[in-house]
Short mmCIF file of C-alpha atoms and ligand atoms in Angstrom, two decimals:
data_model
loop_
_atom_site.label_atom_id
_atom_site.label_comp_id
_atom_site.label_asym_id
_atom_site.label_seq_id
_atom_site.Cartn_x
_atom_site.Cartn_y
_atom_site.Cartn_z
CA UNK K 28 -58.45 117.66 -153.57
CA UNK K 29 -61.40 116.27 -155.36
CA UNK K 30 -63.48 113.53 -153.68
CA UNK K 31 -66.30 111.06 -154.03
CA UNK K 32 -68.87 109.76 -151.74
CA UNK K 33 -69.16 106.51 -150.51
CA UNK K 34 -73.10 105.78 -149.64
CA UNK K 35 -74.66 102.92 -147.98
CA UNK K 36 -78.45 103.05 -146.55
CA UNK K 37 -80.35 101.32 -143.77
CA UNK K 38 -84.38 101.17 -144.39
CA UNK K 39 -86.78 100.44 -141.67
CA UNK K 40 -89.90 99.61 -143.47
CA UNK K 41 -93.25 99.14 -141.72
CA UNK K 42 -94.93 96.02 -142.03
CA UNK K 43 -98.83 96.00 -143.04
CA UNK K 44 -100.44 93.50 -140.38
CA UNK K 45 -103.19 94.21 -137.66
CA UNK K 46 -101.54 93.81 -134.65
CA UNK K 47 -97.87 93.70 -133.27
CA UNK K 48 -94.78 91.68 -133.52
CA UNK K 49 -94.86 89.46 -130.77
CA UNK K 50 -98.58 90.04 -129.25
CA UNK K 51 -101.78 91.13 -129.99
CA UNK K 52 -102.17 94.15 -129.56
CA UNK K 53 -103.14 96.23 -132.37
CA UNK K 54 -100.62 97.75 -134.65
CA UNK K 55 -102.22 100.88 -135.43
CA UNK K 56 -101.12 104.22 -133.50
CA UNK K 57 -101.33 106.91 -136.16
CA UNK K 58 -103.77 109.42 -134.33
CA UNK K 59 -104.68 107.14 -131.79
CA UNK K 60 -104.60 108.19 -128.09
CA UNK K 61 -101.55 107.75 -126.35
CA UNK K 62 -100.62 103.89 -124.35
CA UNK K 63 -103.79 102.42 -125.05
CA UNK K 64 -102.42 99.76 -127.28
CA UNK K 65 -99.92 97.79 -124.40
CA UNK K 66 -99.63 94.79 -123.21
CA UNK K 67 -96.98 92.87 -120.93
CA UNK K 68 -95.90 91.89 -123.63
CA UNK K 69 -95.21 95.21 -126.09
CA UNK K 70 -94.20 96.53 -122.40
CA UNK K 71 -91.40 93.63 -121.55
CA UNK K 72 -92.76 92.34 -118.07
CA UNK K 73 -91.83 90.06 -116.42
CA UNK K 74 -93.05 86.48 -117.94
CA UNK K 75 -94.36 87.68 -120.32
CA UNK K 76 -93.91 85.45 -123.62
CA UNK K 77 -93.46 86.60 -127.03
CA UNK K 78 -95.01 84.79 -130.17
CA UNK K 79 -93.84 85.96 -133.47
CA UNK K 80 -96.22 87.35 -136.26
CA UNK K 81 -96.68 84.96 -138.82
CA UNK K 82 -98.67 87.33 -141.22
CA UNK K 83 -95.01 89.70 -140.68
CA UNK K 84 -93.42 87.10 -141.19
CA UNK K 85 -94.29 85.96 -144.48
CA UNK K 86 -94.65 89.50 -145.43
CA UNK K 87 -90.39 89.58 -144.31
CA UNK K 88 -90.02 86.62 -146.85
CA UNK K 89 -91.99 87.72 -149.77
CA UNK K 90 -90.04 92.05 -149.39
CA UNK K 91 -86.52 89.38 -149.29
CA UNK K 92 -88.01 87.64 -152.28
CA UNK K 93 -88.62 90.27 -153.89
CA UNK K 94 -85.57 91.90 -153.37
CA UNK K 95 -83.78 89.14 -154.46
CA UNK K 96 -82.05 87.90 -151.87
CA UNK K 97 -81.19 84.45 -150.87
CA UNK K 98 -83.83 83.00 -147.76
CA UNK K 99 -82.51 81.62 -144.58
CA UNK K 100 -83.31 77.68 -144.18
CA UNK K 101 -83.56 78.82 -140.71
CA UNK K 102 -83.77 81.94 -138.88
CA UNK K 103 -83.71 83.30 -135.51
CA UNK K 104 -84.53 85.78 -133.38
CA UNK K 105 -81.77 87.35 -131.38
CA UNK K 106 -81.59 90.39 -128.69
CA UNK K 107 -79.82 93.11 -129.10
CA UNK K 108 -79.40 95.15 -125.86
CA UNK K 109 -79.24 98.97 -125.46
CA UNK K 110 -80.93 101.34 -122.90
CA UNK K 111 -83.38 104.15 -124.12
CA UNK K 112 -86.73 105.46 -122.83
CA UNK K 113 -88.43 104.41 -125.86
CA UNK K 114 -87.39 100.67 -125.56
CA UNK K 115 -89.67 99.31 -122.53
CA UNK K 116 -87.38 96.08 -122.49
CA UNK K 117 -84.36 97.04 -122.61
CA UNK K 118 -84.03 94.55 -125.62
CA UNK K 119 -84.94 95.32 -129.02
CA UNK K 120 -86.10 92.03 -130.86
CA UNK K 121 -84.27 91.40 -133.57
CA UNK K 122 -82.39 88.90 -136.09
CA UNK K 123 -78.55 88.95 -136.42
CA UNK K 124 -76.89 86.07 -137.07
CA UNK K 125 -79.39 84.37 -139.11
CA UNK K 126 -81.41 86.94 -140.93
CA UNK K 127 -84.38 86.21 -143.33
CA UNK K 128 -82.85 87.39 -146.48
CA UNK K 129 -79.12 87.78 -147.51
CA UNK K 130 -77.31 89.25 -150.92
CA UNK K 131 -80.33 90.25 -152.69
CA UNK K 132 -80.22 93.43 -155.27
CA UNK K 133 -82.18 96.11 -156.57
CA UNK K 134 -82.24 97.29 -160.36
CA UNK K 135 -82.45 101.27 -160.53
CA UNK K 136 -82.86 102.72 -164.02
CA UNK K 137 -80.51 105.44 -164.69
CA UNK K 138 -80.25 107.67 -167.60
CA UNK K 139 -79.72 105.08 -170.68
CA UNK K 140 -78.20 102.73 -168.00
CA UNK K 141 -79.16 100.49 -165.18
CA UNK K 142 -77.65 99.66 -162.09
CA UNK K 143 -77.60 97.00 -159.21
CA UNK K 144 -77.55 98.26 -155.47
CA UNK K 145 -77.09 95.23 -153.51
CA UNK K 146 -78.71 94.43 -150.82
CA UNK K 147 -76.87 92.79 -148.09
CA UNK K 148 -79.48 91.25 -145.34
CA UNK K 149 -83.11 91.71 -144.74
CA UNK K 150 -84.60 91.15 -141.71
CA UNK K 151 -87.58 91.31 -139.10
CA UNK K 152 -87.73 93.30 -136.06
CA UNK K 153 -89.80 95.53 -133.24
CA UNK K 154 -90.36 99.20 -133.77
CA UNK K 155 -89.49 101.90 -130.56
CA UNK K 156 -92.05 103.37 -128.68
CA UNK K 157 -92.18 107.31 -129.77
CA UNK K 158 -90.82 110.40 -127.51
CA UNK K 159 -92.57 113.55 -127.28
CA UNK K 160 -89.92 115.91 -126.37
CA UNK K 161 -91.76 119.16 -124.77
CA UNK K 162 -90.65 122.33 -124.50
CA UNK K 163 -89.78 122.36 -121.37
CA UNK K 164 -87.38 120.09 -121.56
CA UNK K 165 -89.96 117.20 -120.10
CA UNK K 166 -90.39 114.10 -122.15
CA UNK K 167 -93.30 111.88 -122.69
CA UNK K 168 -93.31 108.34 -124.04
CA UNK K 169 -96.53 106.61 -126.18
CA UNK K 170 -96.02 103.01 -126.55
CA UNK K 171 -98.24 102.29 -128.85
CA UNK K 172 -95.71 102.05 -131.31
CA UNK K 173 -93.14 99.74 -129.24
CA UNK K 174 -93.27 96.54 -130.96
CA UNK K 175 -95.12 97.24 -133.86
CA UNK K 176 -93.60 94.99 -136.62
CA UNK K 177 -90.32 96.63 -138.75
CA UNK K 178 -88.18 94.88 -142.04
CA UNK K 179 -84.67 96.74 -141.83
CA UNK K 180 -82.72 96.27 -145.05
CA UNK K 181 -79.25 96.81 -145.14
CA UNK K 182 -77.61 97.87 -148.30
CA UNK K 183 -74.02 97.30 -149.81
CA UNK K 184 -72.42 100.96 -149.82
CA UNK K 185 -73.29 100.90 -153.36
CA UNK K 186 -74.41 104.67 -154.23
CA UNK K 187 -72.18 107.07 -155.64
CA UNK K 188 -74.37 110.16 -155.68
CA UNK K 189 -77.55 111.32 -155.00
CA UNK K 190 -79.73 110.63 -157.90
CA UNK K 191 -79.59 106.92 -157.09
CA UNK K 192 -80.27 107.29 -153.35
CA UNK K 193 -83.52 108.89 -154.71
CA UNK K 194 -84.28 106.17 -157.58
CA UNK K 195 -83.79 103.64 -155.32
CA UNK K 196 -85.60 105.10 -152.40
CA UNK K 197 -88.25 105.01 -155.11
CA UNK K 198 -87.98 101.68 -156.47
CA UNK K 199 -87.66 100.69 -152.81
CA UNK K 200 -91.50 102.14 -151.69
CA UNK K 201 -93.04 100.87 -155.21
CA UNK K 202 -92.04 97.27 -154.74
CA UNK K 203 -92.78 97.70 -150.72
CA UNK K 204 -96.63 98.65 -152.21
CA UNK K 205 -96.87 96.29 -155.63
CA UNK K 206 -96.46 93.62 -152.74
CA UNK K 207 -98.54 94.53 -150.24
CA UNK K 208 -95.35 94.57 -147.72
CA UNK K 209 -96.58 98.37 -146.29
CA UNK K 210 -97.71 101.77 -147.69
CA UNK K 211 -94.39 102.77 -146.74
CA UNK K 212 -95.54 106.55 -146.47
CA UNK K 213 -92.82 108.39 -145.18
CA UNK K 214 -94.63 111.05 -143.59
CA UNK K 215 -96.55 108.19 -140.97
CA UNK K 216 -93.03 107.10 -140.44
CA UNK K 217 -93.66 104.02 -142.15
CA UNK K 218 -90.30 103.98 -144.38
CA UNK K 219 -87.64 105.43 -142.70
CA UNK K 220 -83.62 106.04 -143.82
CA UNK K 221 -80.67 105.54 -141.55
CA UNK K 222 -77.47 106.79 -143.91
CA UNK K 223 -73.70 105.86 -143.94
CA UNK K 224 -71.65 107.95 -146.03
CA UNK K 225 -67.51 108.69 -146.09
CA UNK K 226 -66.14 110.39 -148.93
CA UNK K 227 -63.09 108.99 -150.44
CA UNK K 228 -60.06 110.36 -153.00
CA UNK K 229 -61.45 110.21 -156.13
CA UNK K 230 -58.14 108.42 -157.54
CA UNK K 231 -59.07 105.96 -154.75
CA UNK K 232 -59.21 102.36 -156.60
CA UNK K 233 -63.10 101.28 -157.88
CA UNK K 234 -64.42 99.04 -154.20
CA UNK K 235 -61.93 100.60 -152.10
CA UNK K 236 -63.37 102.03 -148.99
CA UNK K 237 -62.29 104.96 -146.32
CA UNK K 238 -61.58 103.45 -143.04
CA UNK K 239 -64.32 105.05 -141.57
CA UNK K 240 -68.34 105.20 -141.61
CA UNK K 241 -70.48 108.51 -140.53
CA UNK K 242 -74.08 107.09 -140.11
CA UNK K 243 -77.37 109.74 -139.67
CA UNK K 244 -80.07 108.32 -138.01
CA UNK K 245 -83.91 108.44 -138.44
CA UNK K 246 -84.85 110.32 -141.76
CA UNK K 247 -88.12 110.43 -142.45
CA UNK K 248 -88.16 112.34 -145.58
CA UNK K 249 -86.54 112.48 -149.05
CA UNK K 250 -85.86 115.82 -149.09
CA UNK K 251 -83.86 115.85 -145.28
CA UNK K 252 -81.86 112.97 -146.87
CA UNK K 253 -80.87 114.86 -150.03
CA UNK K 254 -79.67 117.61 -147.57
CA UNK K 255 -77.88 115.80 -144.68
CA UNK K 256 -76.09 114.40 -147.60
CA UNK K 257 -75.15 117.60 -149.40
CA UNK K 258 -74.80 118.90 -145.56
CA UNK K 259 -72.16 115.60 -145.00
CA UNK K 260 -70.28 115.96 -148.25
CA UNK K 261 -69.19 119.49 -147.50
CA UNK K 262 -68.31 118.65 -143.81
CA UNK K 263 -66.01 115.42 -144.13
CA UNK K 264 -64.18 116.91 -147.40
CA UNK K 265 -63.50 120.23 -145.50
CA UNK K 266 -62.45 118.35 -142.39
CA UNK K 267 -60.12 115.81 -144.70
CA UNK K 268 -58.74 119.13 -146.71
CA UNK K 269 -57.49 119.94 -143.35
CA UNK K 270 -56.01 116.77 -143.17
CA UNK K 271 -58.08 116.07 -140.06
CA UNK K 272 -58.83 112.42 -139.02
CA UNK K 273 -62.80 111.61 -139.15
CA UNK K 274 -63.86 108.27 -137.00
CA UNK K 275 -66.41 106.49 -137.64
CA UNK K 276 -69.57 108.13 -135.21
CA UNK K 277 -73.39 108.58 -135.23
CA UNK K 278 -74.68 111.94 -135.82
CA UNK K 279 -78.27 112.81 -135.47
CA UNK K 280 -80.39 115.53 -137.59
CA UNK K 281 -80.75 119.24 -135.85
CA UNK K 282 -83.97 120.44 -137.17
CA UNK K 283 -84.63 119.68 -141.07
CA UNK K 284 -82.04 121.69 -142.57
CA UNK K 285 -80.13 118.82 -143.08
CA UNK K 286 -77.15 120.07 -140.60
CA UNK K 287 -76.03 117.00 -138.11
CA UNK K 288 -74.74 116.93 -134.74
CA UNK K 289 -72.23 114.52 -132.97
CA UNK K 290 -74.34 112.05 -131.45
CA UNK K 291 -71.55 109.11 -130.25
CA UNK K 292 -68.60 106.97 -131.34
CA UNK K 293 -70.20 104.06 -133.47
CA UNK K 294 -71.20 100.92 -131.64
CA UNK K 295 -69.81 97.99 -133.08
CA UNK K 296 -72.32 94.86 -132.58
CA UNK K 297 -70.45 94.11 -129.80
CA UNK K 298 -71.63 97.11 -127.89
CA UNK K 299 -75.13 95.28 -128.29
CA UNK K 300 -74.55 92.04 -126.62
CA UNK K 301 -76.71 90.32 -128.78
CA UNK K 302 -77.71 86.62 -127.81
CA UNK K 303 -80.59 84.51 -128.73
CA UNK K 304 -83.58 85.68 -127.92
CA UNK K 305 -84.42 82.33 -125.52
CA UNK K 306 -88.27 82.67 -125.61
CA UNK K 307 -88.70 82.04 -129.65
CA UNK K 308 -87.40 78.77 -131.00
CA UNK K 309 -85.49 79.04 -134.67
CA UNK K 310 -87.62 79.17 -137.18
CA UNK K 311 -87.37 76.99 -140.50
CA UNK K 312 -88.56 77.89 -143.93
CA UNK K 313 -89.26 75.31 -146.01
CA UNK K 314 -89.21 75.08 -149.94
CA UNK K 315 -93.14 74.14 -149.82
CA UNK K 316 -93.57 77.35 -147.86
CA UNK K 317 -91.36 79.18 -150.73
CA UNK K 318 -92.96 78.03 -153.63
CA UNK K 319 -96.59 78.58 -151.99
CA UNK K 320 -95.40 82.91 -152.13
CA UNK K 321 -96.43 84.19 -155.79
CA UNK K 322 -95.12 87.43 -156.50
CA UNK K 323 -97.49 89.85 -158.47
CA UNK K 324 -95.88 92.03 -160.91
CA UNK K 325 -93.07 93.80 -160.01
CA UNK K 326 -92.36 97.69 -160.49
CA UNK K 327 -89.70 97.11 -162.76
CA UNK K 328 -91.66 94.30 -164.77
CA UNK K 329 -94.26 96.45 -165.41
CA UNK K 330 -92.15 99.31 -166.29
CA UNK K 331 -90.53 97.17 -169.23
CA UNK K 332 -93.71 95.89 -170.28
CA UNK K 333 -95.11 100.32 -171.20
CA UNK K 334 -91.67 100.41 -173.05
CA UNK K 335 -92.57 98.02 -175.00
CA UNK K 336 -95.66 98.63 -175.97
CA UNK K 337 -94.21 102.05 -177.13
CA UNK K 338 -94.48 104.17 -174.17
CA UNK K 339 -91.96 107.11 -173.22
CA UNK K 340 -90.05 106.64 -170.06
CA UNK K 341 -91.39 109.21 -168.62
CA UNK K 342 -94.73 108.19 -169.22
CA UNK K 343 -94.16 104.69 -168.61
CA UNK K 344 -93.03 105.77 -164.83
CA UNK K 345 -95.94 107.88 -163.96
CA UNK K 346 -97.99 104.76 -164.66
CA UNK K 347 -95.43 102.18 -162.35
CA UNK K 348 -95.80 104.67 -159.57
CA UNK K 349 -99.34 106.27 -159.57
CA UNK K 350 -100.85 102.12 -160.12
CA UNK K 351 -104.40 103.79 -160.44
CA UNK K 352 -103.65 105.29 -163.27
CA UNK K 353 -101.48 102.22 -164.44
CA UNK K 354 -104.90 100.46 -163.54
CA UNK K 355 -107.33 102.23 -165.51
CA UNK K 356 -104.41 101.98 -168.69
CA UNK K 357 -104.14 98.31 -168.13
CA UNK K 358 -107.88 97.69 -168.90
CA UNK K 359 -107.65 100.45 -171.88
CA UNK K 360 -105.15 98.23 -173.70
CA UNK K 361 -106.88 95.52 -173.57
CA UNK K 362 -109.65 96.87 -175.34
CA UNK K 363 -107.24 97.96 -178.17
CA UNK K 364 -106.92 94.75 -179.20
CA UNK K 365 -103.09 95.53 -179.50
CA UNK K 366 -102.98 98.60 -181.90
CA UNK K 367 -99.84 100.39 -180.87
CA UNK K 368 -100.63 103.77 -181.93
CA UNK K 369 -103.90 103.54 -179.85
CA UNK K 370 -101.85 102.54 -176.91
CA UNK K 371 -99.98 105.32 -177.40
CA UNK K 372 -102.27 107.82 -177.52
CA UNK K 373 -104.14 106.38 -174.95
CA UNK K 374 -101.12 106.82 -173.03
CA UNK K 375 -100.85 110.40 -173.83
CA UNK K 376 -104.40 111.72 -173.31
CA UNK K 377 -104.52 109.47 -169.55
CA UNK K 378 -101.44 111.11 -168.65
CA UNK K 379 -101.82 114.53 -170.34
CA UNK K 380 -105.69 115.51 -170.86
CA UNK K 381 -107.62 113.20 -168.32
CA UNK K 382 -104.94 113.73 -165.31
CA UNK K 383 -105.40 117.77 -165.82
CA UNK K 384 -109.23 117.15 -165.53
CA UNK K 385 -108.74 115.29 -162.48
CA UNK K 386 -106.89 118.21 -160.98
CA UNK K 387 -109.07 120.73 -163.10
CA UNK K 388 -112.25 119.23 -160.91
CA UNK K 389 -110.39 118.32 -157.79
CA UNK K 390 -110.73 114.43 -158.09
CA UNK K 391 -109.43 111.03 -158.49
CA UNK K 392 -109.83 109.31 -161.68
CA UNK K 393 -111.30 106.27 -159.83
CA UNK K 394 -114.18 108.76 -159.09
CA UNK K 395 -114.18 110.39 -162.47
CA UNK K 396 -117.12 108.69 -164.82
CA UNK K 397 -114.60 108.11 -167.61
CA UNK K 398 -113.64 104.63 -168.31
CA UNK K 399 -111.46 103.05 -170.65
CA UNK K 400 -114.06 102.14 -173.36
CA UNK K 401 -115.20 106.08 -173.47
CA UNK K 402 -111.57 107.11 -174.30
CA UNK K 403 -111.04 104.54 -176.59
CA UNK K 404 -114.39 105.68 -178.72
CA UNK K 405 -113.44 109.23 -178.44
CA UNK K 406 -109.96 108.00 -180.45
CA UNK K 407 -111.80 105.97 -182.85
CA UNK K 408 -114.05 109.32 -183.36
CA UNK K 409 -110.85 111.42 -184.05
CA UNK K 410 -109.30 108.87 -186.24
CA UNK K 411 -112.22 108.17 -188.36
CA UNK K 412 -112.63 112.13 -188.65
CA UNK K 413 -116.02 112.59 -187.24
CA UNK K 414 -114.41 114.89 -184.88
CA UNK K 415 -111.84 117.26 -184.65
CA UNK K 416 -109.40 117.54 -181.94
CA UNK K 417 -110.99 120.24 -180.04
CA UNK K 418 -114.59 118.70 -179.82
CA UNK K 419 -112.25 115.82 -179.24
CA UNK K 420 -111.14 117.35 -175.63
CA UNK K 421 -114.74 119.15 -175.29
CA UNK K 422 -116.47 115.57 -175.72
CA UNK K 423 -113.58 113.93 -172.89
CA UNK K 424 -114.59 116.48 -170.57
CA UNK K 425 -118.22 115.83 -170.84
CA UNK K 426 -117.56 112.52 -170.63
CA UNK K 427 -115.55 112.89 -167.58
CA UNK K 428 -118.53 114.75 -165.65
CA UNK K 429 -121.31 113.07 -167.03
CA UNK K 430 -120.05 109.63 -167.86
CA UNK K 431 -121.99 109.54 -170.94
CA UNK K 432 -121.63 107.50 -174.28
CA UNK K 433 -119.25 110.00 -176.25
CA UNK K 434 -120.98 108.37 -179.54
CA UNK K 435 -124.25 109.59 -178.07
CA UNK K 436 -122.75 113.33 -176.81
CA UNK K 437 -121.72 113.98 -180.42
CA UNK K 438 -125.30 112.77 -181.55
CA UNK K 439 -127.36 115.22 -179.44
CA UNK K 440 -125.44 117.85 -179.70
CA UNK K 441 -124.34 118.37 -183.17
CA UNK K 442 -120.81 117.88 -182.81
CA UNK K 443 -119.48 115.79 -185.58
CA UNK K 444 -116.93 117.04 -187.64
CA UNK K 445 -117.53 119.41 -190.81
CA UNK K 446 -115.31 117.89 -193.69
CA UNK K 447 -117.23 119.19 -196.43
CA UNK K 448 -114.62 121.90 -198.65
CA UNK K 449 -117.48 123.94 -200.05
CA UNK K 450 -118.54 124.60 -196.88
CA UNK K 451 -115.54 125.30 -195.06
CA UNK K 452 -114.50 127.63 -198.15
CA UNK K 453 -117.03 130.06 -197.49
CA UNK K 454 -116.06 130.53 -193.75
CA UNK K 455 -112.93 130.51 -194.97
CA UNK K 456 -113.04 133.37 -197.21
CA UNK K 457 -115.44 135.83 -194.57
CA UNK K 458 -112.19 135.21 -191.97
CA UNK K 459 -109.59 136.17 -195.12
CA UNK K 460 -111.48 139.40 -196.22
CA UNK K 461 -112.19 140.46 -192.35
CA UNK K 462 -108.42 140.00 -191.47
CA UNK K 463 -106.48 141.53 -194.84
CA UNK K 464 -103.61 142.92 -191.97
CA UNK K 465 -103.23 139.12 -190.76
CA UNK K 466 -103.23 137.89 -194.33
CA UNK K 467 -100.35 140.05 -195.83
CA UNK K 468 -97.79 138.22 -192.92
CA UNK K 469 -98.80 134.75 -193.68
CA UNK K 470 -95.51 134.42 -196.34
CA UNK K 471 -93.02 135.60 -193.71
CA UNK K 472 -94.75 134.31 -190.48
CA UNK K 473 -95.94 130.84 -190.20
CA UNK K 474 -98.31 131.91 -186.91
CA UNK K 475 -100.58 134.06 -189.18
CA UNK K 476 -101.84 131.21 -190.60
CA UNK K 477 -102.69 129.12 -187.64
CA UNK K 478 -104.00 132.36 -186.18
CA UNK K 479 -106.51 132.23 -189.55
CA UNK K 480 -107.32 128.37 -188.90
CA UNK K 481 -107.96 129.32 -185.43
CA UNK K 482 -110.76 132.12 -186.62
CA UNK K 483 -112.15 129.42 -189.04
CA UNK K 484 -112.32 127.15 -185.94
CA UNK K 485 -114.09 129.78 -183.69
CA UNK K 486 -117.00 130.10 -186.38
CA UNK K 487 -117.54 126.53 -186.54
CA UNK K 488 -118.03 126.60 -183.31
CA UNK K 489 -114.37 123.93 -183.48
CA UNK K 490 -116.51 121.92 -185.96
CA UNK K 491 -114.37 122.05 -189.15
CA UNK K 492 -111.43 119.77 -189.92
CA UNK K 493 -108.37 122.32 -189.09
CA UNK K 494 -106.31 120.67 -192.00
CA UNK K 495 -109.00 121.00 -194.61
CA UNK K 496 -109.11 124.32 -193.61
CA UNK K 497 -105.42 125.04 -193.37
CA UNK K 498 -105.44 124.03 -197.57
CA UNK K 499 -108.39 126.06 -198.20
CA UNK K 500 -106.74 129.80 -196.53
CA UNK K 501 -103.37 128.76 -197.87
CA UNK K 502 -105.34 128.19 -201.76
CA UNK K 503 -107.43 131.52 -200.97
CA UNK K 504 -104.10 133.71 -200.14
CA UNK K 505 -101.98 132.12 -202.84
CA UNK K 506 -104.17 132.89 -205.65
CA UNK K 507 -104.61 137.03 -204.01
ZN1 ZN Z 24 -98.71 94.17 -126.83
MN1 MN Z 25 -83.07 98.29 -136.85
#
């Protein structure tokens, strides 16, 4: 029988603030030394009280704005009880009844189409402390993460395959960064993927579901995801092909191959006693404190705004997610005074020429000496013919060391463009008499003659206009 998944994620994002949740202490534990960011707070003692985060806070609203969701009037903080080594309290702080966000969406751009995941709540919580499992079977706790501030978002089972797990994954981390919500860098652990997936009969009516939910905790990479999900496809089809019975569970990840093991029965929210957290009052959001956020703009905003200014998609998505590069092009369009087919090349040599010089030298192009103005006169040179496109890419990578005027780089060193015919022709005829073998092929194969530019290119040191001296060879051989 054939089958489809069903896919529905759970993202715990990292929130970008200095120090915790609910105290003071610091918030930063990458490569730190083990416990020395606690408190009796982070660590649940007794009496200790709790005060919530506003910076995290605000940060919650904006990701739920930004998201699209609908904000809470008032929110709350609840507790939801389970017990684990890495959870001091015994509690995890959390929201569930009242969360910040509800029934938001995400756009994802798929091939010639677009699509809306929905997002069904957004809200604000602690992070776990993190267990060091040793070797020897011995396990040892740092707390310096317990209590650092989290955003879990909750989607609609939504995806259908793979592809858009991955766009919207994506999407998810850009608009995370465009607004300054966390780096969400999955390899800190800062963006993290719970997934639920069933599979269903594909003759199964359109927002039917199975009757029951496999979740996979803690993924911490794209590339685990894409396999637990290939890993879970294969499994629950087999097991329904036997007509088996699957209940709904929670499996966890053996190794990174993507294989999951039985973990337990899902808990239903019941299992977590949750009750309001008595030590934080509910918290109200007011309209004032809505209309004070100003989003920047947004991934998807900007992505519309390269297509129509003529960019590919492709290209126009390299510049949405590497924003250094979609920097540096920002500030060369505005000196183009809106010619599109300036913006377009600009486009191309940024993401084609200057990004393989980066690499090429091993560097960033916000430590590169190019700048936008130097590109844009090394077009203007190219279009006005005063240099060809080789001395074109020989002047950008001068440039790009040296961060010198390209006008001035063309000056000193000789390098503007030979146009004149009557000199060209001569060159031109010393490469046809030296290469009489090459010549004879040019009628059946069209490489012979580029090979023949090329030569007249070599002596001019890449000097002479390559079309001008395309006519001239083709003139020379049609009159032999
Ligand atoms: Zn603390
Ligand atoms: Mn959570």
């Amino acid at each position: 029988m054939k089958y489809l998944p069903v896919i529905g994620l759970e993202i715990h994002l990292q929130v970008k603030t200095l120090s915790k949740m609910f105290c003071r202490c610091s918030s930063e534990y990458f490569g730190k030394n083990p416990n020395i960011n606690i408190c009796p707070v982070c660590f649940g003692l007794p009496g200790a009280l709790p005060v919530p985060n506003k910076e995290a806070f605000n940060k919650a609203v904006k990701m739920a704005m930004a998201l699209n969701c609908t904000i809470a009037r008032q929110t709350k903080f609840d507790r939801k009880n389970y017990f684990y080594p890495d959870l001091p309290k015994g509690y995890q702080i959390s929201q569930f009844e009242q969360p910040i966000g509800t029934n938001g969406y995400v756009e994802i751009e798929l091939k010639g189409d677009s699509k809306r995941v929905r997002i069904q709540r957004l809200h604000l919580e602690e992070d776990t402390a993190k267990s060091l499992h040793l070797e020897n079977n011995e396990t040892l706790i740092d707390y310096n993460k317990s209590g650092v501030a989290l955003i879990e978002i909750v989607t609609f089972p939504d995806f259908e395959e793979l592809n858009e797990v991955i766009l919207f994954a994506k999407r998810l981390k850009q608009i995370a960064r465009y607004n300054s919500i966390s780096d969400a860098e999955m390899q800190k652990g800062q963006m993290r993927f719970e997934l639920n997936i069933s599979v269903k009969p594909f003759d199964m009516p359109k927002g039917e579901l199975p009757n029951y939910k496999v979740e996979v905790k803690n993924i911490g990479s794209i590339s685990v995801l894409e396999k637990v999900l290939a890993f879970e496809f294969k499994r629950q089809t087999e097991l329904l092909d036997k007509n088996e019975k699957i209940t709904s569970q929670t499996r966890g990840l053996k190794g990174m191959t993507g294989e999951t093991v039985f973990q337990r029965s899902k808990e239903t929210s019941d299992d977590y006693r949750y009750f309001p957290e008595p030590d934080i009052p509910p918290i109200k959001i007011l309209e004032s404190d809505l209309n004070s956020i100003i989003l920047p703009e947004q991934p998807a905003e900007r992505k519309l705004r390269y297509i129509n200014l003529g960019l590919e998609l492709e290209q126009s998505d390299i510049l949405v997610e590497y924003t250094e590069k979609g920097d540096w092009f920002d500030q060369f369009v505005k000196l183009t005074s809106a010619d599109k087919t300036l913006i377009k090349e600009g486009a191309k040599w940024l993401i084609g020429d200057i990004a393989a010089l980066c690499e090429k030298k091993e560097t960033e192009l916000g430590k590169s000496l190019i700048s936008p103005q130097a590109l844009l006169s090394i077009l203007e040179l190219l279009h006005s013919k005063k240099i060809s496109g080789s001395i074109a890419k020989n002047v950008l990578e001068k440039v790009f060391v040296t961060g010198k005027d390209p006008v001035n780089i063309i000056k000193d060193e000789g390098l503007t463009q030979l146009n004149s015919e009557d000199e060209i022709l001569e060159i031109a005829k010393k490469v046809v008499a030296e290469n009489s073998k090459v010549v004879l092929d040019v009628a059946k194969n069209p490489n012979a003659l580029k090979f023949l530019v090329g030569q007249v290119m070599k002596l001019t040191k890449g000097k002479a206009n390559p079309n001008i001296a395309m006519e001239i060879l083709q003139r020379i051989i049609n009159k032999q």
